[in-house]
Amino acid sequence: MVEKSTMIMGEEPSPEDIAELDNLKIQIVEQLRAADVKFPIRNKDELARVYPKGTRMSCTYKGKQISIHDLIPLIDDRVFPLENAGDTATALVSSCQLVK
């Protein structure tokens, strides 16, 4: 999966924002590996089964917090299938940056 620019018609992320998002990516990858999640994840429904409603992990960006589960609808359908933990983390964290 090719990572797209994080800037989408908005304010450029600060170094602190970038560091926080990178840390979240690492946490997601570690969590997916520890849970032995099977790939590929073919669609949003499959991803929602990995991160069901009530999942305690969340993303904070520009002062707004959203659960990982609530990011799933924001993911562009074109990124599926997610082939590995890194692709999954990138898709989720990129969606975090779209929260308004």
Coordinates of N, CA and C in Angstrom, one line a residue:
M1 N 0.9 -1.2 0.0 CA 0.0 0.0 0.0 C 0.9 1.2 0.0
V2 N 0.6 2.2 -0.8 CA 1.3 3.4 -0.9 C 0.7 4.4 0.0
E3 N 1.5 5.0 0.9 CA 1.0 5.9 1.9 C 0.8 7.3 1.2
K4 N -0.4 7.8 1.3 CA -0.8 9.1 0.7 C -0.4 10.2 1.7
S5 N -0.3 11.4 1.1 CA 0.0 12.6 1.9 C -1.0 12.7 3.1
T6 N -0.5 13.2 4.2 CA -1.4 13.4 5.4 C -2.1 14.7 5.3
M7 N -1.8 15.6 4.4 CA -2.4 16.9 4.3 C -3.6 16.8 3.3
I8 N -4.8 17.0 3.9 CA -6.0 17.0 3.0 C -6.7 18.3 3.3
M9 N -6.5 19.3 2.5 CA -7.3 20.6 2.7 C -7.3 21.0 4.1
G10 N -6.2 21.1 4.8 CA -6.3 21.6 6.2 C -4.9 22.0 6.7
E11 N -4.9 22.2 7.9 CA -3.7 22.6 8.6 C -2.6 21.5 8.6
E12 N -1.4 21.8 8.4 CA -0.3 20.8 8.4 C -0.1 20.4 9.8
P13 N 0.1 19.0 10.0 CA 0.3 18.5 11.3 C 1.6 19.1 12.0
S14 N 1.6 19.3 13.3 CA 2.8 19.8 14.0 C 3.7 18.6 14.2
P15 N 5.0 18.8 14.6 CA 5.9 17.7 14.9 C 5.3 16.8 16.1
E16 N 4.6 17.5 17.0 CA 4.0 16.7 18.1 C 2.9 15.8 17.6
D17 N 2.1 16.4 16.7 CA 1.0 15.6 16.1 C 1.6 14.4 15.4
I18 N 2.6 14.6 14.6 CA 3.2 13.5 13.8 C 3.8 12.4 14.8
A19 N 4.5 12.9 15.8 CA 5.0 11.9 16.8 C 3.9 11.1 17.4
E20 N 2.8 11.7 17.8 CA 1.7 11.0 18.4 C 1.1 10.0 17.5
L21 N 0.9 10.4 16.2 CA 0.3 9.5 15.2 C 1.2 8.4 14.9
D22 N 2.5 8.6 14.9 CA 3.5 7.6 14.6 C 3.5 6.6 15.8
N23 N 3.4 7.1 17.0 CA 3.3 6.2 18.2 C 2.0 5.3 18.1
L24 N 0.9 5.9 17.7 CA -0.3 5.2 17.6 C -0.2 4.0 16.5
K25 N 0.5 4.3 15.4 CA 0.8 3.3 14.4 C 1.5 2.1 15.0
I26 N 2.5 2.4 15.8 CA 3.3 1.4 16.4 C 2.5 0.6 17.4
Q27 N 1.6 1.2 18.2 CA 0.7 0.5 19.1 C -0.2 -0.4 18.3
I28 N -0.8 0.1 17.2 CA -1.7 -0.7 16.4 C -1.0 -2.0 15.9
V29 N 0.2 -1.8 15.3 CA 0.9 -2.9 14.7 C 1.2 -3.9 15.8
E30 N 1.7 -3.5 17.0 CA 2.0 -4.4 18.1 C 0.8 -5.1 18.5
Q31 N -0.3 -4.4 18.6 CA -1.6 -5.1 19.1 C -2.1 -6.1 18.1
L32 N -2.0 -5.8 16.8 CA -2.5 -6.7 15.8 C -1.6 -8.0 15.7
R33 N -0.3 -7.8 15.9 CA 0.6 -8.9 15.9 C 0.4 -9.8 17.1
A34 N 0.3 -9.1 18.3 CA 0.0 -9.9 19.5 C -1.3 -10.7 19.5
A35 N -2.3 -10.2 18.8 CA -3.6 -10.8 18.6 C -3.6 -11.9 17.5
D36 N -2.5 -11.9 16.8 CA -2.3 -12.9 15.7 C -3.5 -12.7 14.7
V37 N -3.8 -11.5 14.3 CA -4.8 -11.2 13.3 C -4.4 -11.8 12.0
K38 N -5.3 -12.4 11.3 CA -5.1 -13.0 10.0 C -5.4 -12.0 8.9
F39 N -4.4 -11.9 8.0 CA -4.6 -11.0 6.8 C -4.7 -11.8 5.6
P40 N -5.3 -11.2 4.5 CA -5.7 -9.8 4.4 C -7.1 -9.6 5.1
I41 N -7.3 -8.3 5.5 CA -8.6 -7.8 6.0 C -9.2 -7.2 4.7
R42 N -10.3 -7.8 4.3 CA -10.9 -7.5 3.0 C -11.8 -6.3 2.9
N43 N -12.3 -5.9 4.1 CA -13.3 -4.8 4.0 C -13.5 -4.2 5.4
K44 N -14.3 -3.2 5.5 CA -14.6 -2.5 6.8 C -15.3 -3.4 7.8
D45 N -16.1 -4.3 7.3 CA -16.8 -5.2 8.2 C -15.8 -6.1 8.9
E46 N -14.8 -6.6 8.2 CA -13.8 -7.5 8.8 C -13.0 -6.7 9.8
L47 N -12.6 -5.5 9.4 CA -11.9 -4.6 10.3 C -12.6 -4.3 11.6
A48 N -13.9 -4.1 11.5 CA -14.8 -3.8 12.6 C -14.8 -5.0 13.6
R49 N -14.6 -6.2 13.0 CA -14.6 -7.4 13.9 C -13.3 -7.4 14.7
V50 N -12.2 -6.9 14.1 CA -10.9 -6.8 14.8 C -11.0 -5.7 15.9
Y51 N -11.6 -4.6 15.6 CA -11.8 -3.4 16.5 C -13.3 -3.2 16.7
P52 N -13.9 -4.0 17.5 CA -15.4 -3.8 17.8 C -15.7 -2.6 18.6
K53 N -16.9 -2.2 18.6 CA -17.3 -1.0 19.3 C -17.0 -1.3 20.8
G54 N -16.4 -0.2 21.5 CA -16.0 -0.4 22.8 C -14.5 -0.6 23.0
T55 N -13.8 -0.8 21.8 CA -12.4 -0.9 21.9 C -11.8 0.3 22.6
R56 N -10.9 0.1 23.5 CA -10.4 1.2 24.4 C -9.4 2.0 23.7
M57 N -8.8 1.5 22.6 CA -7.7 2.3 21.9 C -8.4 3.5 21.2
S58 N -7.8 4.6 21.2 CA -8.3 5.8 20.5 C -7.2 6.6 19.9
C59 N -7.6 7.5 19.0 CA -6.7 8.4 18.3 C -7.1 9.8 18.8
T60 N -6.0 10.6 19.1 CA -6.2 12.0 19.5 C -5.4 12.8 18.4
Y61 N -6.0 13.7 17.8 CA -5.4 14.5 16.8 C -6.0 15.9 16.8
K62 N -5.1 16.9 16.9 CA -5.6 18.3 17.0 C -6.6 18.5 18.1
G63 N -6.4 17.8 19.2 CA -7.2 17.9 20.4 C -8.5 17.2 20.4
K64 N -8.8 16.5 19.3 CA -10.0 15.7 19.2 C -9.7 14.2 19.4
Q65 N -10.5 13.5 20.1 CA -10.3 12.1 20.4 C -11.4 11.3 19.8
I66 N -11.1 10.2 19.1 CA -12.1 9.3 18.5 C -11.6 7.8 18.7
S67 N -12.5 6.9 19.0 CA -12.1 5.5 19.2 C -11.7 4.9 17.8
I68 N -10.8 3.9 17.9 CA -10.3 3.2 16.7 C -11.5 2.7 15.9
H69 N -12.5 2.1 16.6 CA -13.7 1.6 16.0 C -14.4 2.6 15.2
D70 N -14.5 3.8 15.7 CA -15.2 4.9 15.0 C -14.5 5.5 13.8
L71 N -13.2 5.1 13.7 CA -12.4 5.6 12.5 C -12.7 4.7 11.3
I72 N -13.2 3.5 11.5 CA -13.3 2.5 10.4 C -14.2 3.1 9.3
P73 N -15.4 3.7 9.6 CA -16.2 4.2 8.5 C -15.5 5.3 7.6
L74 N -14.5 6.0 8.2 CA -13.8 7.0 7.5 C -12.7 6.5 6.5
I75 N -12.4 5.3 6.6 CA -11.3 4.7 5.7 C -11.9 4.6 4.3
D76 N -11.1 5.0 3.4 CA -11.4 4.9 2.0 C -11.5 3.5 1.6
D77 N -12.6 3.1 0.9 CA -12.7 1.7 0.5 C -11.6 1.2 -0.4
R78 N -11.0 2.1 -1.1 CA -9.9 1.7 -2.1 C -8.7 1.2 -1.4
V79 N -8.5 1.4 -0.1 CA -7.3 0.8 0.6 C -7.4 -0.6 0.9
F80 N -8.6 -1.2 0.7 CA -8.8 -2.6 1.0 C -8.4 -3.4 -0.2
P81 N -7.9 -4.6 -0.1 CA -7.6 -5.3 1.2 C -6.4 -4.8 1.9
L82 N -6.4 -4.9 3.2 CA -5.3 -4.5 4.1 C -4.4 -5.8 4.2
E83 N -3.2 -5.8 3.7 CA -2.4 -7.0 3.6 C -1.6 -7.3 4.8
N84 N -1.4 -6.4 5.7 CA -0.6 -6.6 6.9 C -0.9 -5.6 8.0
A85 N -0.2 -5.7 9.1 CA -0.5 -4.9 10.3 C -0.1 -3.4 10.0
G86 N 1.0 -3.2 9.2 CA 1.4 -1.9 8.9 C 0.4 -1.2 8.0
D87 N -0.1 -1.9 7.0 CA -1.2 -1.3 6.2 C -2.4 -0.9 7.0
T88 N -2.8 -1.7 7.9 CA -3.9 -1.5 8.8 C -3.7 -0.3 9.6
A89 N -2.5 -0.2 10.2 CA -2.2 1.0 11.1 C -2.2 2.3 10.3
T90 N -1.7 2.2 9.1 CA -1.6 3.4 8.2 C -3.1 3.9 7.9
A91 N -3.9 2.9 7.5 CA -5.3 3.2 7.1 C -6.0 3.9 8.3
L92 N -5.9 3.3 9.5 CA -6.6 3.8 10.7 C -6.1 5.2 11.1
V93 N -4.7 5.4 11.1 CA -4.2 6.6 11.5 C -4.4 7.7 10.5
S94 N -4.4 7.4 9.2 CA -4.8 8.3 8.2 C -6.2 8.8 8.3
S95 N -7.1 7.9 8.7 CA -8.5 8.3 9.0 C -8.6 9.2 10.2
C96 N -7.7 9.0 11.2 CA -7.8 9.9 12.3 C -7.5 11.4 11.9
Q97 N -6.7 11.6 10.9 CA -6.4 12.9 10.5 C -7.6 13.6 9.8
L98 N -8.6 12.8 9.4 CA -9.8 13.4 8.7 C -10.8 13.8 9.7
V99 N -10.7 13.5 11.0 CA -11.7 13.8 12.0 C -11.8 15.4 12.1
K100 N -13.0 15.9 12.0 CA -13.2 17.3 12.1 C -13.7 17.7 13.4

